[in-house]
């Protein structure tokens, strides 16, 4: 938790990303397999599995009609339960729980196929390619994690450099690839050069690692017109790609940065689908009533409700916050102080936007007050003097707006 | 399954920089303290009474309105206290008690609460109340009439009234140093230039007020007064006199920078400050009132929503050419 400097002249907050230097991090800790693993199916998928069905590690799970979405089983075991999990913003997912066998039985079929790219750990971002048309011509490998406190990708760059180098070679070999760029903080420039990709440095000031800002700074492009054909992969995703294509093993592990109440960081490697309880118990971190446990970073993460929540493909960090340090949000009205406008990297008139969002006028918010320009960094809420949860209003607004747009498209047909 | 370990499930971000409206109000009051203490030292117990009454009744009116409107009580954010303090600083020390209560009512209720509370007021509440009182009871707020029994060792004629009615040669009676160090009559907290500047600089450095507005207001006053003085020095007072006398300094740091009624984007802030400065000197030199700060601020407050539309394009938006 960083406070405003005493003499600040109303300037933009300058939150720094952590830079991990060689030899600074402790060794990776392995978390043992849990008794039960849970996987979340993407929205809209229909599972046809029932209790007792057996799955092998790496086996593709049939998701019904949606062929573009891929889900692989990360453990070997029998299906124990298929239930519904309610996620944020009213979305719901199907949760598949498996009783885990101790020995892995690897599935042979999914070894070396490209569609695997959709289910790499570390949440790859393909820009418009995900919608199917056009291939990616520029791959941007990010060694800097998007959020503060997390150093997962830097850790992997330090400890598994050879695999990253191999992964970059694989990326160059993909059809349509022109450039592979790696983005590193200035201190890790030498490490970046050793990967064989084009190196670009980025000042470690939040939120420079957000993809829209990287597009603008690294490639000189505007997200609205230039996002086509640029794909973003974290270092972890590149390692996962290399594991799949070269070794034939499906990527089923996730490396996370776990941060306890005293802000000590430790890196762990865990099977995707393991409940958080196992990680906390293995590390001896106590999270009790009234504390907050966050998946991701302190600015853009997601607070989870219980310790049974499983580690997902995009869980780069796990933060435990003490209940006494939690600052509550208020339902005050905006006082027009202008802090959010100075903090916003996307130049959005946040004071006006939040008034429209509070009142549910999403169409006007998107048209006239730049709701869709938001890069989702969370700085507006971080600085808000009235303690309004601006970021929450924005995310809800985006979800509702998208829902309305989809409904309009569906109605028009 | 039931789980006794209930975690807090709030939304991102999970950090906050610690600022709050209450902290801001406390900083404001702290910055106003040098000027207020000096004013109480000059005018004695009546000044203390005015300030205390003003602050207290501002908070009482806010409490009463919150209860009457069945809304949560908001006096803890300190905003009502700040409005009361500013109003008290603008008034002469010897105003009647009922005047202060009425002034607090006009400031907090008519100036802020009827619009929906903090952040919803289109005009600065303290300035609006002062304007209503000035138009209704100009006699009580006439400094020369109110402070007639005081003799503090310097010319007790209100400087702006002096130059308006006796010409700029009357400005010679006031040395710039004297004006700066509080040797001018005025409201309880408006005389002590040094204290107001110290408070203002403190607020600007801490980011409580927006320096763009304060400095552009001072620039507007200075440049306009300079132009008037250069064109006709026999009729218009010098620029530094305008800067240090009257309500200019309290206006620059405490009144024109009120959050809700001032713009938030950069260029609009400059336009707003310069416009308010320009109007101040215009009203003083050419207009009817002796001190134009109050009405200049109100006029720019009304123009604020339009001026605030001047803003840079957001990320990803294209410039539309007609």
XYZ file of C-alpha atoms in Angstrom:
735
model
C 0.000 0.000 0.000
C 1.672 3.212 -1.040
C 0.549 6.583 0.244
C 0.468 9.905 -1.541
C 3.752 11.767 -1.062
C 3.458 14.712 1.353
C 4.350 17.355 -1.227
C 2.949 16.129 -4.496
C 1.561 19.206 -6.363
C -1.396 17.090 -7.437
C 0.776 15.032 -9.747
C 0.031 11.620 -11.237
C 0.786 8.702 -8.908
C 4.084 7.030 -9.760
C 3.749 3.400 -8.754
C 6.779 1.324 -9.650
C 6.798 -2.242 -10.856
C 9.187 -4.490 -8.921
C 12.312 -5.404 -10.890
C 13.780 -8.764 -10.008
C 17.544 -8.846 -10.322
C 19.663 -11.950 -10.688
C 19.986 -13.925 -7.511
C 17.381 -11.923 -5.635
C 14.585 -14.462 -5.630
C 14.461 -17.584 -3.523
C 14.111 -20.945 -5.219
C 10.819 -22.046 -6.711
C 8.596 -24.002 -4.350
C 6.584 -26.911 -5.666
C 3.101 -27.320 -4.253
C 2.055 -30.995 -4.106
C -1.007 -32.248 -5.962
C -4.312 -31.674 -4.215
C -6.991 -34.262 -3.625
C -9.460 -32.415 -5.814
C -8.902 -30.135 -8.788
C -11.456 -27.775 -10.304
C -11.442 -26.384 -13.819
C -13.618 -23.582 -15.120
C -15.135 -23.883 -18.539
C -15.330 -20.762 -20.679
C -18.634 -18.938 -20.837
C -21.186 -20.545 -23.083
C -19.702 -24.023 -23.068
C -21.883 -27.028 -22.394
C -20.214 -29.957 -20.701
C -21.373 -33.427 -21.519
C -19.439 -35.182 -18.769
C -20.932 -36.954 -15.810
C -19.706 -38.328 -12.516
C -17.243 -41.106 -12.800
C -15.952 -40.291 -16.288
C -12.198 -40.642 -16.356
C -9.869 -37.968 -17.740
C -6.166 -38.157 -18.592
C -3.736 -35.288 -18.163
C -3.731 -33.263 -21.341
C -6.941 -34.756 -22.636
C -9.145 -32.332 -24.458
C -12.505 -31.750 -22.767
C -15.459 -31.597 -25.097
C -17.069 -28.200 -24.693
C -20.013 -28.686 -26.986
C -20.561 -26.523 -30.052
C -17.801 -24.003 -29.470
C -14.802 -25.371 -31.384
C -12.569 -22.326 -30.942
C -12.402 -22.724 -27.173
C -10.082 -25.351 -25.864
C -9.948 -26.776 -22.382
C -7.581 -29.540 -21.432
C -7.656 -31.547 -18.274
C -4.674 -30.677 -16.119
C -4.889 -33.776 -13.915
C -5.629 -37.440 -14.246
C -8.704 -38.564 -12.386
C -12.423 -39.169 -12.276
C -15.067 -36.489 -12.522
C -16.506 -35.810 -9.091
C -18.870 -32.938 -9.701
C -20.163 -30.588 -12.396
C -21.593 -27.406 -10.922
C -22.160 -23.778 -11.711
C -19.810 -21.123 -10.437
C -20.939 -17.514 -10.362
C -18.153 -15.216 -11.371
C -17.820 -11.437 -11.342
C -20.213 -9.146 -13.246
C -22.943 -11.764 -13.229
C -21.153 -14.201 -15.505
C -21.436 -17.844 -14.718
C -19.097 -20.703 -15.524
C -19.389 -24.408 -15.364
C -17.031 -25.844 -12.801
C -15.701 -29.295 -13.345
C -14.260 -30.976 -10.268
C -12.044 -34.007 -10.521
C -10.800 -36.399 -7.870
C -7.106 -36.478 -8.594
C -5.044 -39.633 -9.082
C -1.505 -39.476 -7.832
C 0.112 -40.651 -11.014
C -0.340 -38.725 -14.231
C -1.414 -40.535 -17.327
C -0.631 -38.324 -20.292
C -2.983 -38.088 -23.194
C -1.254 -38.698 -26.501
C -3.500 -36.838 -28.879
C -3.048 -33.211 -27.997
C 0.737 -33.213 -28.053
C 1.813 -30.925 -30.767
C -1.115 -28.991 -32.107
C -1.226 -25.241 -32.631
C -4.753 -24.597 -31.299
C -3.045 -25.208 -27.981
C -2.162 -21.530 -28.029
C -5.528 -20.715 -26.543
C -4.906 -22.594 -23.357
C -1.411 -21.568 -22.410
C -0.839 -20.512 -18.830
C -0.259 -16.796 -18.465
C -3.271 -15.598 -20.494
C -2.073 -14.979 -24.037
C -3.695 -12.100 -25.885
C -4.072 -12.374 -29.621
C -5.713 -9.058 -30.410
C -8.095 -9.590 -33.270
C -6.603 -12.913 -34.276
C -8.741 -14.624 -31.684
C -11.738 -13.761 -33.813
C -10.409 -15.942 -36.539
C -9.289 -13.826 -39.441
C -5.680 -13.023 -40.148
C -2.616 -14.406 -38.503
C -0.363 -12.708 -36.021
C 2.630 -11.000 -37.629
C 4.193 -9.475 -34.526
C 4.561 -11.368 -31.272
C 5.296 -9.322 -28.169
C 6.741 -11.334 -25.307
C 6.246 -9.520 -22.026
C 8.747 -10.156 -19.271
C 7.054 -7.569 -17.082
C 3.873 -8.642 -15.404
C 0.910 -6.348 -15.940
C 0.245 -5.673 -12.291
C 2.283 -4.462 -9.344
C 4.062 -6.785 -6.887
C 3.999 -9.733 -9.305
C 7.381 -10.968 -10.571
C 6.371 -14.334 -12.046
C 7.559 -13.660 -15.575
C 10.813 -12.026 -14.552
C 11.548 -15.003 -12.323
C 10.965 -17.382 -15.199
C 13.145 -15.300 -17.496
C 15.988 -15.591 -14.994
C 15.598 -19.283 -14.217
C 14.438 -20.812 -17.503
C 16.192 -18.729 -20.119
C 16.999 -21.670 -22.400
C 13.369 -22.632 -22.706
C 12.452 -19.037 -23.477
C 15.077 -18.998 -26.233
C 13.634 -22.185 -27.694
C 10.152 -20.778 -27.428
C 11.134 -17.630 -29.301
C 12.544 -19.848 -32.093
C 9.219 -21.678 -32.225
C 7.376 -18.383 -32.476
C 9.539 -17.280 -35.374
C 8.684 -20.564 -37.042
C 4.926 -19.978 -36.887
C 3.324 -19.100 -40.212
C 2.948 -15.362 -40.795
C 5.338 -14.193 -38.080
C 7.481 -11.209 -39.038
C 8.813 -10.020 -35.720
C 9.242 -11.316 -32.221
C 9.788 -8.543 -29.688
C 10.564 -8.970 -26.013
C 9.711 -6.190 -23.566
C 11.918 -5.963 -20.482
C 12.665 -3.413 -17.777
C 15.980 -1.627 -18.487
C 17.911 -3.626 -15.864
C 17.155 -6.895 -17.660
C 18.253 -5.731 -21.106
C 21.117 -8.218 -21.307
C 18.817 -11.073 -20.399
C 16.391 -10.002 -23.066
C 19.109 -10.032 -25.706
C 19.974 -13.627 -24.850
C 16.507 -14.805 -25.805
C 17.109 -14.006 -29.439
C 14.122 -11.712 -29.808
C 14.186 -7.993 -30.567
C 14.585 -6.237 -27.230
C 12.549 -3.210 -26.213
C 12.869 -1.660 -22.782
C 10.002 -0.236 -20.828
C 10.233 2.047 -17.811
C 8.879 0.068 -14.843
C 6.190 2.608 -13.971
C 2.636 1.367 -13.601
C 0.699 0.886 -15.911
C 3.218 0.806 -18.771
C 2.920 -2.974 -19.140
C -0.735 -2.813 -20.155
C -1.148 -4.002 -23.716
C -2.740 -0.854 -25.115
C 0.092 1.248 -23.759
C 2.712 -1.225 -25.024
C 1.180 -1.009 -28.486
C 1.452 2.738 -28.342
C 4.957 2.937 -26.896
C 6.700 -0.043 -28.472
C 5.108 -0.140 -31.852
C 3.850 3.420 -32.193
C 0.323 2.236 -32.895
C -3.100 3.107 -31.715
C -5.122 0.239 -30.272
C -8.178 1.125 -32.320
C -6.465 0.801 -35.667
C -3.207 -0.994 -35.000
C -4.136 -3.867 -32.733
C -4.594 -6.245 -35.635
C -1.991 -8.870 -36.079
C -0.175 -8.195 -32.820
C -0.210 -10.941 -30.250
C 0.954 -10.683 -26.656
C 2.427 -13.626 -24.789
C 3.912 -13.607 -21.346
C 7.245 -15.345 -20.803
C 5.371 -18.135 -19.065
C 3.173 -18.671 -22.096
C 6.249 -18.894 -24.317
C 7.748 -21.512 -22.017
C 4.454 -23.397 -22.095
C 4.436 -23.270 -25.889
C 7.958 -24.629 -26.006
C 7.059 -27.425 -23.578
C 4.144 -28.429 -25.731
C 5.805 -28.217 -29.122
C 9.284 -29.512 -28.314
C 8.714 -31.932 -25.472
C 5.167 -32.939 -26.308
C 3.969 -32.290 -22.757
C 0.836 -30.216 -22.275
C 1.417 -27.159 -20.071
C -0.518 -27.925 -16.913
C 1.450 -26.022 -14.311
C 1.244 -22.415 -13.282
C 3.938 -20.389 -11.595
C 2.635 -17.743 -9.242
C 4.043 -15.060 -6.997
C 2.529 -15.488 -3.540
C 2.589 -12.393 -1.367
C 1.759 -12.611 2.298
C 0.510 -9.986 4.705
C 4.006 -8.580 5.233
C 4.574 -8.197 1.478
C 7.158 -11.008 1.330
C 7.094 -12.658 -2.077
C 7.752 -16.284 -2.876
C 7.345 -18.067 -6.195
C 5.462 -21.348 -6.335
C 4.685 -23.854 -9.042
C 1.298 -25.447 -8.806
C -0.963 -27.645 -10.938
C -3.750 -25.617 -12.534
C -6.973 -26.450 -10.739
C -5.447 -26.768 -7.274
C -7.474 -24.973 -4.610
C -5.843 -21.969 -2.959
C -6.110 -23.717 0.414
C -3.305 -26.076 -0.565
C -0.965 -23.218 -1.439
C -1.672 -21.299 1.749
C -1.231 -24.389 3.913
C 1.993 -25.408 2.184
C 3.489 -21.950 2.753
C 2.096 -21.517 6.241
C 0.138 -18.351 5.380
C -2.937 -17.790 7.495
C -5.899 -16.069 5.903
C -8.801 -15.745 8.292
C -12.148 -14.083 8.662
C -12.229 -10.555 7.266
C -8.982 -10.846 5.350
C -8.819 -10.472 1.627
C -7.287 -12.984 -0.771
C -6.638 -11.707 -4.273
C -5.913 -13.507 -7.532
C -3.640 -11.317 -9.575
C -2.178 -8.007 -8.545
C -3.295 -5.262 -6.178
C -4.568 -2.970 -8.922
C -6.457 -5.251 -11.296
C -6.880 -8.538 -9.454
C -9.976 -10.354 -8.318
C -10.820 -10.946 -4.677
C -11.911 -14.519 -4.091
C -14.630 -15.626 -1.741
C -13.250 -18.791 -0.287
C -10.152 -20.920 -0.074
C -11.637 -23.566 -2.379
C -11.205 -21.344 -5.417
C -8.838 -23.086 -7.852
C -5.764 -21.614 -9.511
C -6.643 -20.677 -13.076
C -4.678 -20.153 -16.283
C -4.370 -16.406 -15.722
C -3.561 -16.418 -12.012
C -0.162 -14.756 -11.981
C -0.215 -13.754 -8.348
C -1.829 -14.525 -5.038
C -1.964 -11.762 -2.454
C -3.185 -12.090 1.115
C -4.180 -8.818 2.765
C -4.887 -8.359 6.433
C -8.410 -7.264 7.261
C -7.191 -4.258 9.247
C -5.473 -2.757 6.236
C -8.513 -2.888 3.994
C -9.824 0.558 3.034
C -13.543 0.412 2.303
C -15.231 2.054 -0.671
C -17.866 4.762 -0.105
C -21.095 5.577 -1.892
C -20.244 9.263 -1.944
C -20.794 11.405 -5.001
C -17.897 12.639 -7.058
C -16.407 15.890 -5.739
C -14.730 16.877 -9.022
C -11.264 17.037 -7.529
C -9.684 15.934 -10.821
C -7.228 13.400 -9.332
C -8.588 10.626 -11.533
C -8.187 12.699 -14.663
C -4.554 13.405 -13.871
C -3.998 9.707 -13.106
C -5.733 8.228 -16.169
C -3.295 7.069 -18.870
C -6.081 6.962 -21.452
C -7.143 10.614 -20.994
C -10.713 9.748 -20.118
C -12.888 12.390 -18.371
C -13.434 10.052 -15.451
C -15.409 12.506 -13.332
C -18.117 12.751 -15.981
C -17.896 9.076 -16.930
C -18.511 7.870 -13.397
C -21.631 10.039 -13.123
C -23.125 8.372 -16.185
C -22.103 4.903 -15.092
C -23.566 5.356 -11.614
C -26.869 6.079 -13.278
C -26.743 3.207 -15.733
C -26.478 5.319 -18.905
C -23.998 2.994 -20.592
C -24.747 3.944 -24.181
C -23.998 7.592 -23.590
C -20.989 6.727 -21.487
C -19.538 4.753 -24.380
C -20.379 7.318 -27.052
C -19.572 10.617 -25.419
C -17.396 9.847 -22.410
C -14.967 7.240 -23.739
C -15.975 4.227 -21.652
C -14.374 1.857 -24.168
C -11.030 3.687 -24.137
C -10.350 2.470 -20.621
C -7.277 0.245 -20.387
C -8.415 -1.119 -17.027
C -5.454 -0.104 -14.900
C -7.404 0.871 -11.779
C -5.515 4.108 -11.116
C -8.712 6.180 -11.032
C -10.041 4.307 -8.018
C -6.601 4.266 -6.409
C -6.551 8.076 -6.237
C -10.240 8.839 -5.718
C -10.667 11.134 -2.724
C -14.347 10.353 -2.383
C -13.456 6.630 -2.312
C -15.793 5.804 -5.176
C -15.191 2.335 -6.702
C -14.738 3.856 -10.165
C -13.029 0.809 -11.631
C -15.922 -1.392 -10.597
C -18.405 0.936 -12.253
C -16.307 0.950 -15.417
C -15.998 -2.835 -15.589
C -19.693 -3.286 -14.930
C -20.445 -0.659 -17.556
C -18.327 -2.448 -20.127
C -19.952 -5.797 -19.413
C -23.462 -4.367 -19.578
C -22.683 -2.420 -22.722
C -21.267 -5.513 -24.436
C -24.287 -7.493 -23.366
C -26.601 -4.885 -24.862
C -24.611 -4.753 -28.078
C -24.776 -8.546 -28.385
C -28.492 -8.456 -27.772
C -28.932 -5.830 -30.464
C -26.898 -7.853 -32.947
C -28.927 -10.951 -32.119
C -32.196 -9.059 -32.471
C -31.197 -7.612 -35.814
C -30.735 -11.067 -37.280
C -20.809 -25.801 1.432
C -20.609 -23.452 4.390
C -17.262 -21.972 5.147
C -16.531 -19.976 8.277
C -13.596 -18.276 6.667
C -15.341 -15.424 4.913
C -12.958 -13.296 2.938
C -13.715 -9.728 1.911
C -14.808 -9.831 -1.694
C -14.437 -6.238 -2.823
C -13.489 -5.135 -6.319
C -10.062 -4.089 -7.561
C -7.996 -2.062 -6.887
C -7.008 -3.313 -3.496
C -4.751 -0.425 -2.692
C -5.619 3.191 -2.117
C -3.347 6.174 -1.800
C -4.917 7.224 1.488
C -6.471 10.508 0.403
C -9.949 11.414 1.559
C -12.274 14.385 1.605
C -11.842 14.715 5.357
C -8.052 14.877 5.006
C -8.453 17.538 2.352
C -10.780 19.617 4.535
C -8.313 19.442 7.416
C -5.505 20.620 5.183
C -7.656 23.506 4.018
C -8.436 24.593 7.538
C -4.805 24.287 8.539
C -3.753 26.471 5.626
C -6.341 29.091 6.528
C -5.143 29.204 10.122
C -2.347 31.810 9.801
C -4.704 34.339 8.222
C -7.517 33.609 10.668
C -5.324 33.787 13.747
C -3.887 37.089 12.604
C -7.386 38.409 11.977
C -8.525 37.404 15.450
C -5.402 39.027 16.856
C -6.266 42.249 15.017
C -10.001 42.460 15.644
C -10.243 40.700 18.956
C -13.088 38.677 20.377
C -15.733 39.754 17.848
C -13.648 38.138 15.130
C -13.311 34.937 17.117
C -17.055 34.960 17.682
C -17.777 35.410 13.981
C -15.500 32.591 12.897
C -16.638 30.179 15.571
C -20.298 30.944 14.970
C -19.909 30.612 11.248
C -18.195 27.229 11.425
C -20.599 25.920 14.035
C -23.747 27.012 12.267
C -22.505 25.730 8.919
C -22.142 22.301 10.473
C -25.468 22.560 12.280
C -27.319 23.498 9.108
C -25.708 20.642 7.226
C -26.682 18.214 9.970
C -30.263 19.498 10.030
C -30.604 19.233 6.272
C -29.103 15.742 6.160
C -31.658 14.598 8.697
C -34.516 16.440 7.004
C -33.645 14.921 3.629
C -33.230 11.487 5.254
C -29.696 11.124 3.974
C -26.575 9.960 5.793
C -25.028 12.679 7.931
C -21.970 14.099 6.180
C -20.491 16.635 8.563
C -17.601 14.255 9.220
C -16.055 15.035 5.855
C -15.302 18.553 7.107
C -16.655 20.292 4.046
C -19.341 22.196 5.959
C -16.728 23.361 8.436
C -14.531 24.625 5.600
C -17.449 26.496 4.035
C -18.250 28.033 7.408
C -14.630 29.003 7.919
C -14.345 30.642 4.504
C -17.575 32.547 4.984
C -16.395 33.721 8.391
C -13.114 34.880 6.858
C -14.946 36.982 4.285
C -17.253 38.738 6.750
C -16.247 41.783 8.814
C -15.696 41.013 12.503
C -18.669 42.955 13.785
C -21.567 41.418 11.860
C -24.718 40.678 13.922
C -25.203 37.112 15.165
C -28.342 36.507 13.101
C -26.446 37.560 9.985
C -23.905 34.819 10.506
C -26.591 32.182 11.032
C -28.369 33.340 7.907
C -25.100 33.401 5.993
C -24.303 29.843 7.052
C -27.776 28.779 5.958
C -27.350 30.388 2.560
C -23.917 28.874 2.131
C -24.561 25.320 3.203
C -28.212 24.815 2.393
C -28.862 27.046 -0.600
C -25.277 26.836 -1.823
C -24.670 23.135 -1.533
C -27.330 20.885 -0.060
C -30.196 21.697 -2.399
C -28.048 20.619 -5.327
C -27.429 17.227 -3.788
C -24.556 17.718 -1.409
C -20.841 17.746 -1.909
C -19.684 17.654 -5.499
C -23.019 18.715 -6.924
C -22.881 22.442 -6.297
C -22.426 24.531 -9.432
C -21.089 27.557 -7.535
C -18.759 28.067 -4.621
C -21.087 27.944 -1.574
C -19.293 30.520 0.600
C -18.987 32.969 -2.282
C -22.612 32.503 -3.238
C -23.761 33.200 0.288
C -21.581 36.283 0.469
C -22.993 37.549 -2.817
C -26.578 37.099 -1.617
C -25.792 38.882 1.639
C -23.977 41.686 -0.166
C -26.895 42.342 -2.468
C -29.413 42.195 0.382
C -27.590 44.006 3.187
C -24.834 46.005 1.614
C -24.695 48.272 4.640
C -23.726 45.555 7.077
C -21.003 44.337 4.742
C -19.600 47.763 4.036
C -16.244 47.522 5.761
C -15.971 51.167 6.589
C -19.355 51.122 8.297
C -18.766 47.807 10.061
C -15.298 48.559 11.378
C -15.941 52.233 12.225
C -14.986 51.779 15.869
C -11.648 50.167 15.160
C -8.384 52.056 15.012
C -5.548 49.662 14.370
C -2.753 52.090 13.586
C -3.091 52.176 9.809
C -5.577 53.835 7.464
C -8.836 52.048 8.230
C -10.428 52.815 4.870
C -11.076 49.644 2.871
C -8.425 49.843 0.110
C -10.725 48.959 -2.758
C -13.291 51.506 -1.631
C -10.498 54.060 -1.343
C -9.362 53.701 -4.950
C -12.884 53.501 -6.275
C -14.112 56.676 -4.641
C -10.949 58.695 -4.218
C -8.958 57.629 -7.234
C -5.659 55.777 -7.456
C -3.823 58.451 -5.518
C -5.500 57.003 -2.435
C -3.477 53.876 -3.085
C -0.407 55.835 -2.024
C -1.629 55.692 1.559
C -1.029 51.978 1.583
C 2.492 50.723 1.216
C 2.806 47.406 -0.574
C 4.682 46.016 2.369
C 1.921 47.132 4.673
C -0.751 45.504 2.554
C 1.280 42.335 2.501
C 1.643 42.266 6.282
C -1.983 42.853 7.104
C -2.195 46.614 7.433
C -5.500 46.768 5.591
C -9.031 46.510 6.827
C -11.252 43.793 5.527
C -12.818 40.525 6.529
C -11.577 38.523 9.466
C -9.260 36.416 7.340
C -8.616 38.486 4.241
C -6.145 41.089 5.415
C -2.986 39.127 6.143
C -1.398 38.605 2.720
C 1.639 36.767 4.010
C -0.460 34.237 5.903
C -2.718 33.665 2.920
C 0.248 33.138 0.625
C 1.902 30.719 3.046
C -1.361 28.794 3.306
C -1.869 28.894 -0.429
C 1.613 27.647 -1.224
C 1.198 24.852 1.319
C -2.069 23.800 -0.317
C -0.570 23.889 -3.787
C 2.447 21.832 -2.775
C 0.290 19.235 -1.098
C -1.948 19.012 -4.105
C -5.070 20.030 -2.156
C -5.839 22.878 -4.539
C -5.024 22.988 -8.212
C -2.100 25.322 -8.767
C -3.148 25.994 -12.370
C -6.267 27.780 -11.207
C -4.680 29.747 -8.371
C -1.730 30.957 -10.391
C -3.725 31.774 -13.505
C -6.150 33.789 -11.365
C -3.282 35.824 -9.948
C -1.835 36.211 -13.435
C -5.213 37.366 -14.743
C -5.580 39.973 -12.010
C -2.031 41.212 -12.462
C -2.057 41.455 -16.248
C -5.493 43.074 -16.459
C -4.676 45.600 -13.737
C -1.371 46.332 -15.430
C -3.067 46.967 -18.759
C -5.644 49.251 -17.163
C -2.913 51.097 -15.281
C -0.767 51.531 -18.387
C -3.662 52.922 -20.385
C -4.785 55.430 -17.767
C -2.669 55.684 -14.603
C -4.674 58.643 -13.410
C -7.818 56.607 -13.096
C -6.716 53.029 -12.325
C -4.613 51.735 -9.489
C -1.312 49.916 -10.037
C -1.204 46.175 -10.630
C 0.560 45.095 -7.446
C -1.933 47.045 -5.398
C -4.767 45.069 -6.959
C -2.898 41.857 -6.265
C -2.373 42.501 -2.564
C -5.435 44.472 -1.525
C -8.948 43.303 -1.027
C -10.075 39.722 -1.577
C -7.549 38.837 -4.291
C -5.308 36.569 -2.258
C -8.029 34.741 -0.390
C -9.888 34.450 -3.680
C -6.903 32.995 -5.486
C -6.043 30.263 -3.005
C -9.252 29.491 -1.187
C -12.263 30.562 -3.209
C -11.660 30.179 -6.918
C -10.138 26.713 -6.450
C -13.239 25.100 -4.984
C -13.378 21.608 -6.467
C -16.910 21.204 -7.627
C -17.304 24.562 -9.316
C -13.980 24.681 -11.131
C -12.744 22.759 -14.178
C -10.619 19.617 -14.084
C -8.805 19.646 -17.411
C -5.648 21.681 -17.946
C -6.556 24.301 -20.537
C -10.006 24.941 -19.055
C -8.333 25.566 -15.690
C -6.140 28.245 -17.221
C -9.052 29.847 -19.052
C -11.128 29.775 -15.886
C -8.427 31.371 -13.735
C -7.519 34.021 -16.272
C -11.193 34.809 -16.875
C -11.905 35.183 -13.185
C -8.874 37.451 -12.757
C -9.867 39.558 -15.707
C -13.455 39.940 -14.508
C -12.276 40.840 -11.016
C -10.288 43.819 -12.202
C -12.980 44.756 -14.718
C -15.603 44.949 -11.994
C -13.267 46.834 -9.686
C -12.232 49.419 -12.240
C -15.297 49.785 -14.406
C -18.089 48.060 -12.537
C -20.306 49.007 -9.644
C -18.896 46.980 -6.743
C -15.769 47.928 -4.835
C -14.341 44.419 -4.924
C -15.063 42.224 -7.912
C -13.661 38.906 -6.727
C -16.964 37.496 -5.531
C -18.938 38.163 -8.681
C -16.057 37.247 -10.971
C -15.848 33.842 -9.321
C -19.583 33.312 -9.581
C -19.639 34.238 -13.257
C -16.804 31.847 -14.071
C -18.507 29.126 -12.037
C -21.497 29.438 -14.308
C -19.271 29.184 -17.380
C -17.362 26.217 -15.958
C -19.295 23.289 -17.547
C -18.866 24.762 -20.999
C -15.188 25.583 -20.547
C -14.564 22.097 -19.198
C -15.527 20.564 -22.509
C -12.120 21.467 -23.887
C -10.263 18.235 -23.344
C -7.785 15.982 -25.181
C -9.044 12.994 -27.149
C -9.042 9.741 -25.207
C -6.909 6.756 -26.219
C -8.231 5.078 -29.293
C -10.674 7.794 -30.316
C -10.281 9.311 -33.718
C -10.502 13.022 -34.399
C -13.709 13.669 -36.280
C -13.440 16.338 -38.924
C -16.677 18.015 -39.922
